[in-house]
XYZ file of N, CA and C in Angstrom:
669
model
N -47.829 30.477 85.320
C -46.531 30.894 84.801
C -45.700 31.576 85.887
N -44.555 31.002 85.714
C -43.488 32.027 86.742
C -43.041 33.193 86.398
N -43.131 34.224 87.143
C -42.872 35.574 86.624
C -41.578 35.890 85.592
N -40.548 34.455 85.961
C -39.422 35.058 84.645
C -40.226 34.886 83.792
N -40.789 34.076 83.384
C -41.421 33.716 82.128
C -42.408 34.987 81.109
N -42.415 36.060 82.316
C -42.880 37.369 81.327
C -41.912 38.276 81.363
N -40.516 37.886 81.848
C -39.693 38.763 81.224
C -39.279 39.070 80.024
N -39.566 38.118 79.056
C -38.850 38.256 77.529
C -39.904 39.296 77.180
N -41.514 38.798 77.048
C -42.163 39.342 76.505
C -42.074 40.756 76.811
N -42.064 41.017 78.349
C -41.957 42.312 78.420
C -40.463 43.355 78.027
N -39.529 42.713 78.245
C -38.356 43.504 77.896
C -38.506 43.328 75.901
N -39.372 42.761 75.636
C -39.514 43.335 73.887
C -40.193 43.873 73.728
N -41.538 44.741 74.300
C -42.415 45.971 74.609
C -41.624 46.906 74.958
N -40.392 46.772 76.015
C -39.500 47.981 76.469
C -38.707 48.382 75.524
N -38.129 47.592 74.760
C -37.162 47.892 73.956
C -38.198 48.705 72.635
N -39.337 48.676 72.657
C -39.917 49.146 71.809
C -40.596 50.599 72.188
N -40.477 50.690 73.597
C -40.802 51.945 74.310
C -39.887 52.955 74.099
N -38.511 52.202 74.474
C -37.040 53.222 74.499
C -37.153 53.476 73.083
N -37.358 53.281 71.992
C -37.288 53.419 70.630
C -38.008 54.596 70.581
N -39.629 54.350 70.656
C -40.564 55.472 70.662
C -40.430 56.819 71.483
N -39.407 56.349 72.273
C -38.940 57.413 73.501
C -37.939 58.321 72.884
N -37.357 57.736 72.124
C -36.010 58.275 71.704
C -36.557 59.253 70.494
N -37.052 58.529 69.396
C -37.235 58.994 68.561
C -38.628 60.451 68.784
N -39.311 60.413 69.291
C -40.177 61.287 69.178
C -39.221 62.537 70.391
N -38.763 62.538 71.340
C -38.151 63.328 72.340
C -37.099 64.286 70.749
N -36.429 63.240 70.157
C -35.499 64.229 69.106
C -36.189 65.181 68.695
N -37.257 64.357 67.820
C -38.157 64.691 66.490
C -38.690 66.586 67.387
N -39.194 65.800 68.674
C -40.370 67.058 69.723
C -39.125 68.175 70.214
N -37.748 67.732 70.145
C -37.079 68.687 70.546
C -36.839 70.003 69.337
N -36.945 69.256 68.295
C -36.565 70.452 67.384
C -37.561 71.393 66.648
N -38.788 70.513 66.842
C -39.979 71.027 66.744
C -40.639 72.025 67.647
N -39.595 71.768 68.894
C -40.019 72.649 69.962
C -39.119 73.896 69.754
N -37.817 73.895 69.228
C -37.050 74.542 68.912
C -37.744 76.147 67.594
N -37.903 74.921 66.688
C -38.649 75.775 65.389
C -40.113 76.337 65.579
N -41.127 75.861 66.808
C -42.102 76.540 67.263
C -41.565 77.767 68.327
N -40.309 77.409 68.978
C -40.697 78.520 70.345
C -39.924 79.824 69.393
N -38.673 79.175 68.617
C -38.355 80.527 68.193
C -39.484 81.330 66.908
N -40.121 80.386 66.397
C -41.099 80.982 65.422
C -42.027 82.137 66.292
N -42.088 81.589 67.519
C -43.192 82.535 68.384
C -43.144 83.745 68.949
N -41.597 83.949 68.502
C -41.005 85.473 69.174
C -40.734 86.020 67.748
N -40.841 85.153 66.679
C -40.465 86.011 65.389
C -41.410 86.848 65.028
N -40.723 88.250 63.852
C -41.220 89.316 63.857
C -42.016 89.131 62.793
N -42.107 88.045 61.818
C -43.096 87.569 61.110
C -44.088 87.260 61.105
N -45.100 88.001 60.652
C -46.729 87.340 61.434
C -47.076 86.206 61.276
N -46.658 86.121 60.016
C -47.065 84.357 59.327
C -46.024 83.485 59.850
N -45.111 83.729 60.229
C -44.319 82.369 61.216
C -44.317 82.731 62.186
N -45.023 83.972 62.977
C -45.581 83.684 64.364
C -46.668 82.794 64.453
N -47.242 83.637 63.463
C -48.925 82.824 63.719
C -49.305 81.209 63.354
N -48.481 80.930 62.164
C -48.274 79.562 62.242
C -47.765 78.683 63.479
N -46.727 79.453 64.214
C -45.977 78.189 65.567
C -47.234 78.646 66.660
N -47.540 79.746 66.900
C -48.783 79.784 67.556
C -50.078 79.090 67.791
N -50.199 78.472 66.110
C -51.218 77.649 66.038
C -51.088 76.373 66.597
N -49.547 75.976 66.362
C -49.448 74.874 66.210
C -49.567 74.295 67.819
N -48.360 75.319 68.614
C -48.474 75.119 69.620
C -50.036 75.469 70.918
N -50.613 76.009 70.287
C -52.475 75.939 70.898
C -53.145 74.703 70.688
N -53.010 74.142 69.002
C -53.898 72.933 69.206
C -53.035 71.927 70.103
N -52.053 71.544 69.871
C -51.746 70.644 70.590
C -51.266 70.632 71.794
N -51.034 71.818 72.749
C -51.216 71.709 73.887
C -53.043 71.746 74.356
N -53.677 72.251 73.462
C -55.267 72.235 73.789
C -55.913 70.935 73.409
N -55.452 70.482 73.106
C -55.753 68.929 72.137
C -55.636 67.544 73.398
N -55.980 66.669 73.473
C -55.725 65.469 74.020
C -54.365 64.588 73.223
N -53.484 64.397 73.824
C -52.267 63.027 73.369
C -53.167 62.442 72.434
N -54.575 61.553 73.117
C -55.063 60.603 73.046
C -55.861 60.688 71.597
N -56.569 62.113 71.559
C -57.015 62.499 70.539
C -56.184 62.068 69.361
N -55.064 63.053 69.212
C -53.925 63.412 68.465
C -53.776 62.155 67.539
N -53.213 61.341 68.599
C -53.201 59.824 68.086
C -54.111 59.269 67.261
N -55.002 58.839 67.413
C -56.226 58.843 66.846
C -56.878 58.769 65.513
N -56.545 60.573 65.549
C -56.813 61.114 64.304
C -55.456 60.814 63.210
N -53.969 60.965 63.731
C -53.420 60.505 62.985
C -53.486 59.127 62.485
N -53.873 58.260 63.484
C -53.716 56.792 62.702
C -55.646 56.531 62.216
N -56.075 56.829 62.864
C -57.718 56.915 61.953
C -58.274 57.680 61.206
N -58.268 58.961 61.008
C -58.872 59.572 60.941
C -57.957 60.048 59.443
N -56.758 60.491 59.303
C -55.842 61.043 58.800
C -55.978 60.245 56.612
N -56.412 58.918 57.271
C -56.253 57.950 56.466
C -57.701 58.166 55.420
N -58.739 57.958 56.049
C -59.677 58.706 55.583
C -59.544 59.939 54.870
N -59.358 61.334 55.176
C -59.262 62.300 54.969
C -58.408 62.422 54.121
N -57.236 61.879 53.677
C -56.488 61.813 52.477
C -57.247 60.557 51.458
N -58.138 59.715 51.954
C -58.910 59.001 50.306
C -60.165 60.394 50.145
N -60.329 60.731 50.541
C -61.077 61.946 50.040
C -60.530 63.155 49.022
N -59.240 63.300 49.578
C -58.595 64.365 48.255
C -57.907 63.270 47.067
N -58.082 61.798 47.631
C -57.214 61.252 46.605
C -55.731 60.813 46.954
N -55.396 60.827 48.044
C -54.110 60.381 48.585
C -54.469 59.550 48.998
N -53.089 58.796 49.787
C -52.849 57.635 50.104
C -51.529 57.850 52.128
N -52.211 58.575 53.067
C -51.935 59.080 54.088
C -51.789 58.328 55.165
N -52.118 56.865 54.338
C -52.189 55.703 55.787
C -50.489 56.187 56.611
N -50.498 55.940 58.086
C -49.123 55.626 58.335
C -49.276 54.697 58.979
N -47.639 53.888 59.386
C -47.625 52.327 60.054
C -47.985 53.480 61.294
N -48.346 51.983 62.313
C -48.298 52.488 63.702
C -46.929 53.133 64.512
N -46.358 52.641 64.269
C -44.808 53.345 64.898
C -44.542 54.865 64.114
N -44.838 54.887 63.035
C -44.670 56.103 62.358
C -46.057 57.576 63.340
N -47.135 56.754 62.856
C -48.044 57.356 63.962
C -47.944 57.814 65.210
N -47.553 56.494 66.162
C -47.002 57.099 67.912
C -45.834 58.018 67.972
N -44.483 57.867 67.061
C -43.253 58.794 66.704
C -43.846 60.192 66.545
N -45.255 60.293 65.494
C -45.213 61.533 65.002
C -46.509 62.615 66.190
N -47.226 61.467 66.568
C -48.278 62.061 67.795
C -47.459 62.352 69.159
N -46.368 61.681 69.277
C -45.531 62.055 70.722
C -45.139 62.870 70.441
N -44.105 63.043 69.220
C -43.639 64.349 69.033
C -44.209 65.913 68.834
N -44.794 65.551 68.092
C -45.972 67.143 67.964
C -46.451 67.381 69.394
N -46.702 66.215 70.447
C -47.170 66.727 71.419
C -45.950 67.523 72.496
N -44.952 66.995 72.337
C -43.566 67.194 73.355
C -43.425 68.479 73.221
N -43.531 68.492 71.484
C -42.976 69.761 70.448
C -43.645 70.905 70.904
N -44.970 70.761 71.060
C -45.800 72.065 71.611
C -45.742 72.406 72.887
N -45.428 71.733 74.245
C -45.021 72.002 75.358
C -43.688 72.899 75.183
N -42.252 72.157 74.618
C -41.496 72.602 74.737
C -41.142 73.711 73.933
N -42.035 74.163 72.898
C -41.758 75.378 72.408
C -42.295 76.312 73.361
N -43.010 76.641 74.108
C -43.142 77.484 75.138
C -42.128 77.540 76.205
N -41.398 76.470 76.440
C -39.955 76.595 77.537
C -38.738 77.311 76.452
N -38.980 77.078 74.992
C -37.775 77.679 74.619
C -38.038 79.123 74.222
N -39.552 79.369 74.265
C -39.961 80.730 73.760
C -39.497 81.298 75.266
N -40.112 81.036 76.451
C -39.841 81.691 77.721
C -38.452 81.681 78.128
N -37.794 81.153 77.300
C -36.179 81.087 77.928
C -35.224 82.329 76.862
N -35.801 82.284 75.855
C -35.528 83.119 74.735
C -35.479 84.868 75.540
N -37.221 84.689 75.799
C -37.325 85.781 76.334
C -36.948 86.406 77.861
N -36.260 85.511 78.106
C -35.949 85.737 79.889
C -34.685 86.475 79.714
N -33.773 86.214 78.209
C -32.461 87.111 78.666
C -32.690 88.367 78.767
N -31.776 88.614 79.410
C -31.583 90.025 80.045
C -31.609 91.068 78.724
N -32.476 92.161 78.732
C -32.741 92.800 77.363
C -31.299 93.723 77.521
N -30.057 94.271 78.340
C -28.966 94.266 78.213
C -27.748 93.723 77.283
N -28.257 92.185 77.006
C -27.596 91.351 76.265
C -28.113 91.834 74.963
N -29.148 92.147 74.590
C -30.207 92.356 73.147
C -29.503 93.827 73.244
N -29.191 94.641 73.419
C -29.222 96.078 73.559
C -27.453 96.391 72.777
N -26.915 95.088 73.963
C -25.231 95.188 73.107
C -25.352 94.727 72.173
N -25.875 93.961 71.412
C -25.859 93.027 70.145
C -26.456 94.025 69.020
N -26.833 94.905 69.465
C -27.652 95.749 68.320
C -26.971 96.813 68.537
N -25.593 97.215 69.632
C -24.616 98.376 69.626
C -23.742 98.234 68.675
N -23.646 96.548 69.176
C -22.047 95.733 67.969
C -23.039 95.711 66.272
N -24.325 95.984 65.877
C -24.683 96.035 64.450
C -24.793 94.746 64.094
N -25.194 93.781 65.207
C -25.675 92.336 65.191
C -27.183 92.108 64.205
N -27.289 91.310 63.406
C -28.861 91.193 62.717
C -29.522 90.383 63.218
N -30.936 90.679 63.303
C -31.775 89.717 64.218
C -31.156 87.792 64.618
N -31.307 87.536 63.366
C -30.319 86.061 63.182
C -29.042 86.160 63.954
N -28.144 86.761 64.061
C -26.875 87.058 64.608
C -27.013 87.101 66.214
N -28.253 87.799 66.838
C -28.586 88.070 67.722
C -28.982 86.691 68.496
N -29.740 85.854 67.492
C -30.447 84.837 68.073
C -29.443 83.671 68.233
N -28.160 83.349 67.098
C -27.957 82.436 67.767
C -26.742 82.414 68.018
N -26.219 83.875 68.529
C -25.040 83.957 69.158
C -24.963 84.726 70.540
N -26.548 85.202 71.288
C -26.617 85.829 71.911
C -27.433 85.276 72.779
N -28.875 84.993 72.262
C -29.355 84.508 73.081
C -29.899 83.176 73.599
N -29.706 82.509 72.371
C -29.728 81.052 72.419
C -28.828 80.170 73.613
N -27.699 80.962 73.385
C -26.069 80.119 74.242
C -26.539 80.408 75.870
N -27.333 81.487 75.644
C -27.785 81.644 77.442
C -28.859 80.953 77.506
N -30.220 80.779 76.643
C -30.792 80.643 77.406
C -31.485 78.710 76.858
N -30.230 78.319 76.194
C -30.461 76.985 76.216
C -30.068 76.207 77.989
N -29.019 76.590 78.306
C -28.919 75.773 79.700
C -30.318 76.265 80.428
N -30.728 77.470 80.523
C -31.959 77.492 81.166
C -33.137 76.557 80.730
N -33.007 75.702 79.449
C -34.240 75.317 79.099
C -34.181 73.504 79.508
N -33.146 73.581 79.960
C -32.766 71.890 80.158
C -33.639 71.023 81.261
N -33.516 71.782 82.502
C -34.231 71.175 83.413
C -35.883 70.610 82.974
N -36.289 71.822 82.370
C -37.766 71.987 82.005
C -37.869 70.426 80.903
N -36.638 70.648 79.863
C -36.608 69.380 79.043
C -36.735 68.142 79.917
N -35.774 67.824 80.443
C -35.404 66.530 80.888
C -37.413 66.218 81.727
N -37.572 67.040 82.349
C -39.379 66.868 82.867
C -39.543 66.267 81.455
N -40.377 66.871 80.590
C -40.550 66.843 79.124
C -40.384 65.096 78.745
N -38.801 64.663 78.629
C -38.746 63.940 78.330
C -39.291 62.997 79.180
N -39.095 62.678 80.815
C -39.711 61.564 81.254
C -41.297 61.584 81.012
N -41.881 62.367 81.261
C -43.355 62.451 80.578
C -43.606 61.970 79.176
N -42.577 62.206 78.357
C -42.673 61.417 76.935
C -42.846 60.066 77.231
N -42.001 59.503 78.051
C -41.632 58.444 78.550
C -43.348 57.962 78.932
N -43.772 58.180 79.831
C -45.321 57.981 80.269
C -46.109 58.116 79.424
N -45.829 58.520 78.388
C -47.082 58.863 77.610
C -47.047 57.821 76.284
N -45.779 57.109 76.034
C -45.648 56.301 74.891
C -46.834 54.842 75.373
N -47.449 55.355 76.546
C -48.172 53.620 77.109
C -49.621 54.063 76.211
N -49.819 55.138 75.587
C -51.110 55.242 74.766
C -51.179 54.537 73.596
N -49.500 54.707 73.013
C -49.440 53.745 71.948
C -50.338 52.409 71.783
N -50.252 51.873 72.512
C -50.650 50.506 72.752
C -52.033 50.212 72.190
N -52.605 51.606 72.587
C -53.988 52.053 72.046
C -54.176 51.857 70.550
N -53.258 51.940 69.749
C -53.488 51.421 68.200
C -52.162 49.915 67.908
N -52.277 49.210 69.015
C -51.925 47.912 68.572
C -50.462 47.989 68.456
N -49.416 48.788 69.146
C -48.273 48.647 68.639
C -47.452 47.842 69.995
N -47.049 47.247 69.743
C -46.370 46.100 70.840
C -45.308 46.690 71.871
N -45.368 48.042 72.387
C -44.562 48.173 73.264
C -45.036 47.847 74.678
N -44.207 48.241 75.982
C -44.280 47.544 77.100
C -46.160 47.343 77.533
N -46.404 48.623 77.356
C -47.678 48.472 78.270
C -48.720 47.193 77.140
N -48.779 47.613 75.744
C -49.292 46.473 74.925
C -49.155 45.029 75.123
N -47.894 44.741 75.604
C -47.027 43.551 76.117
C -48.017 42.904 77.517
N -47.780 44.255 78.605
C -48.942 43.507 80.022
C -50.089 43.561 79.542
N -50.624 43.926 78.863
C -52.024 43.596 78.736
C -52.282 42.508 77.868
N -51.555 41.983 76.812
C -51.905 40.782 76.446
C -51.361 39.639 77.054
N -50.431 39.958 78.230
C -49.999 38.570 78.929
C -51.057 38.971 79.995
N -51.409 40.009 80.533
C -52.662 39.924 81.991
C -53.568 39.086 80.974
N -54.535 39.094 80.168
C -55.488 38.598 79.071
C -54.929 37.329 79.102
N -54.158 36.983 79.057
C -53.681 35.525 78.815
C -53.372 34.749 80.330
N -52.937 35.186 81.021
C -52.604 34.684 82.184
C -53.613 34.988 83.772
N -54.146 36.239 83.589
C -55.124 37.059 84.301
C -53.963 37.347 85.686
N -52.930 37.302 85.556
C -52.202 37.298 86.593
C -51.768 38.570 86.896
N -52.189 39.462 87.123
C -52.503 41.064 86.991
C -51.553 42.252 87.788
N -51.253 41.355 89.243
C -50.785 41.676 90.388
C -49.073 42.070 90.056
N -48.670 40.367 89.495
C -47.282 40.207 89.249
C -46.897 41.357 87.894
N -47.528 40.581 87.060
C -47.180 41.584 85.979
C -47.230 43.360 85.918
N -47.958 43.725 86.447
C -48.406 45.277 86.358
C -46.897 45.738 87.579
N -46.706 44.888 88.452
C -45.710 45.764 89.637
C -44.479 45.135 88.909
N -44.111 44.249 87.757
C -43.241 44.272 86.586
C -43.232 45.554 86.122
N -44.248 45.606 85.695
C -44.059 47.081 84.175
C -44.001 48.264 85.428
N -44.516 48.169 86.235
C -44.361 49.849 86.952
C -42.986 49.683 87.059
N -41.845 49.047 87.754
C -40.891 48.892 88.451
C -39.694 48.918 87.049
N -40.184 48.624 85.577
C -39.325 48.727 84.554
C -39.752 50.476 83.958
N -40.950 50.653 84.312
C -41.032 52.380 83.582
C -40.277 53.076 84.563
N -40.382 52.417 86.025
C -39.429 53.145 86.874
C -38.529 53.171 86.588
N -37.130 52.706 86.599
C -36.461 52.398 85.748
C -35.882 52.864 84.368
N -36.393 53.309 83.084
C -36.671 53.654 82.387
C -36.526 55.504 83.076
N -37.305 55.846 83.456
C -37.304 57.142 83.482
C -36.297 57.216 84.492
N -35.617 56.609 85.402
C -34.186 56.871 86.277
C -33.369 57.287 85.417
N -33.276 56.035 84.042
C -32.145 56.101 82.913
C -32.398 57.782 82.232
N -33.195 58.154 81.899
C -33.901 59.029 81.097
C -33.463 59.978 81.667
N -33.583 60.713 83.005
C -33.111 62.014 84.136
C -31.820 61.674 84.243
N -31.087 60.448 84.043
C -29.650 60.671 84.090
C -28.974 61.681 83.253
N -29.420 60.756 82.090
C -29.309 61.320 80.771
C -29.284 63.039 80.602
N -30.393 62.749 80.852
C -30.898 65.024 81.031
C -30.013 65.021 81.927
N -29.585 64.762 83.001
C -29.348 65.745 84.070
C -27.216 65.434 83.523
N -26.834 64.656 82.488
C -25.900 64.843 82.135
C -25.654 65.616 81.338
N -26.780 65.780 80.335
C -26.833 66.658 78.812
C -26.811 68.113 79.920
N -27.171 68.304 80.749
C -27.286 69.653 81.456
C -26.275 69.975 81.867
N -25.373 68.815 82.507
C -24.090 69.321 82.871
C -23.393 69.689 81.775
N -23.081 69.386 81.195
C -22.667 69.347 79.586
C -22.881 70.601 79.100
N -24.252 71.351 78.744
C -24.687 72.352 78.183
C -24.130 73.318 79.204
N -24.201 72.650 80.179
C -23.385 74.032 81.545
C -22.096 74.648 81.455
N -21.067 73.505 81.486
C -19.979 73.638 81.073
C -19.469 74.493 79.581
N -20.369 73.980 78.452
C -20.226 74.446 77.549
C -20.849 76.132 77.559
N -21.574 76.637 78.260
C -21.960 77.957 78.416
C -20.938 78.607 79.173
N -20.136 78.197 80.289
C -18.842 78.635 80.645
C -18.154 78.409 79.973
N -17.335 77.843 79.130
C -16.124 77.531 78.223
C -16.326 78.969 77.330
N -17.808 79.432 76.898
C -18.276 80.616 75.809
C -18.192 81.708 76.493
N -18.182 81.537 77.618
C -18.426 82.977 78.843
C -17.205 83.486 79.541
């Protein structure tokens, strides 16, 4: 086979990557959001809950994670009597994300806590309430600080959607391995898929490194 000839197949694995890319980076951003600020809250039980969350799954394997959601999960709900199966795309969406989610709640907990306790000090002169404090004080600062750390975040999402493949779901890397299997032509195809994830994550750091300009600007326009 001539190498165009694995372009279709593979640009319909990619298009199924950017999907999984997209969707779990949202899903992991806000999850990272509702863990990092849960982790500075004065609530024990919604500290200790985002605490948890964010330990197992930064202590946890991707690979694991996965796994158990699409094997294991399914089982464990015919035991109480449910019905917990998920499709595979629902699975890789929800294992990328929980995993993104627990990294990046520690960049938004450490960014939270990096403002200047000056800023916290006026906000509680002006009779600001904790809530008031958080997302008019310290959020607006210390979201541009958390961007760079994201945009990392996201291209690593990016790398990590090739586990998928691991429960049968047809994105890029699923794609070379059943045309290497079919063709054994290993060489061509694999410096294909490296040279399109390359690619892929160029698009991806644009992206961030625009959303950053963006969030920049918008922190001066407030300042």
């Amino acid at each position: 086979m001539h190498w165009t000839e694995y372009l279709n197949p593979l640009m319909q694995g990619a298009w199924l990557t950017v999907q999984l890319t997209l969707y779990s980076t949202i899903l992991g951003a806000v999850l990272a959001f509702a863990a990092g600020i849960g982790k500075t809250s004065h609530n024990r039980i919604v500290k200790a809950i985002a605490v948890t969350y964010i330990e197992v799954f930064r202590g946890t394997s991707l690979l694991v994670q996965l796994f158990w959601l699409y094997f294991a999960l399914p089982i464990l709900g015919q035991t109480v009597g449910l019905d917990l199966r998920l499709p595979p795309v629902v699975a890789g969406v929800l294992a990328l994300a929980l995993n993104i989610g627990a990294y990046g709640a520690e960049v938004v907990r450490g960014a939270i806590q990096a403002v200047s306790k000056d800023q916290y000090e006026a906000a509680k002169a002006l009779n600001f309430t904790r809530r008031q404090t958080l997302w008019s004080v310290a959020l607006p600062q210390a979201i541009p600080e958390m961007m760079p750390s994201f945009g990392n975040l996201a291209v690593q999402n990016l790398k990590d959607t090739a586990l998928v493949s691991l429960i049968s779901l047809g994105d890029l890397a699923f794609r070379a391995e059943q045309l290497r299997n079919f063709t054994q032509d290993s060489t061509t195809i694999y410096t294909m898929v490296l040279f399109m994830y390359f690619g892929m994550a160029l698009v991806v750091t644009a992206l961030m490194k625009t959303l950053e300009r963006y969030v920049g600007r918008w922190r001066s326009a407030r300042g």
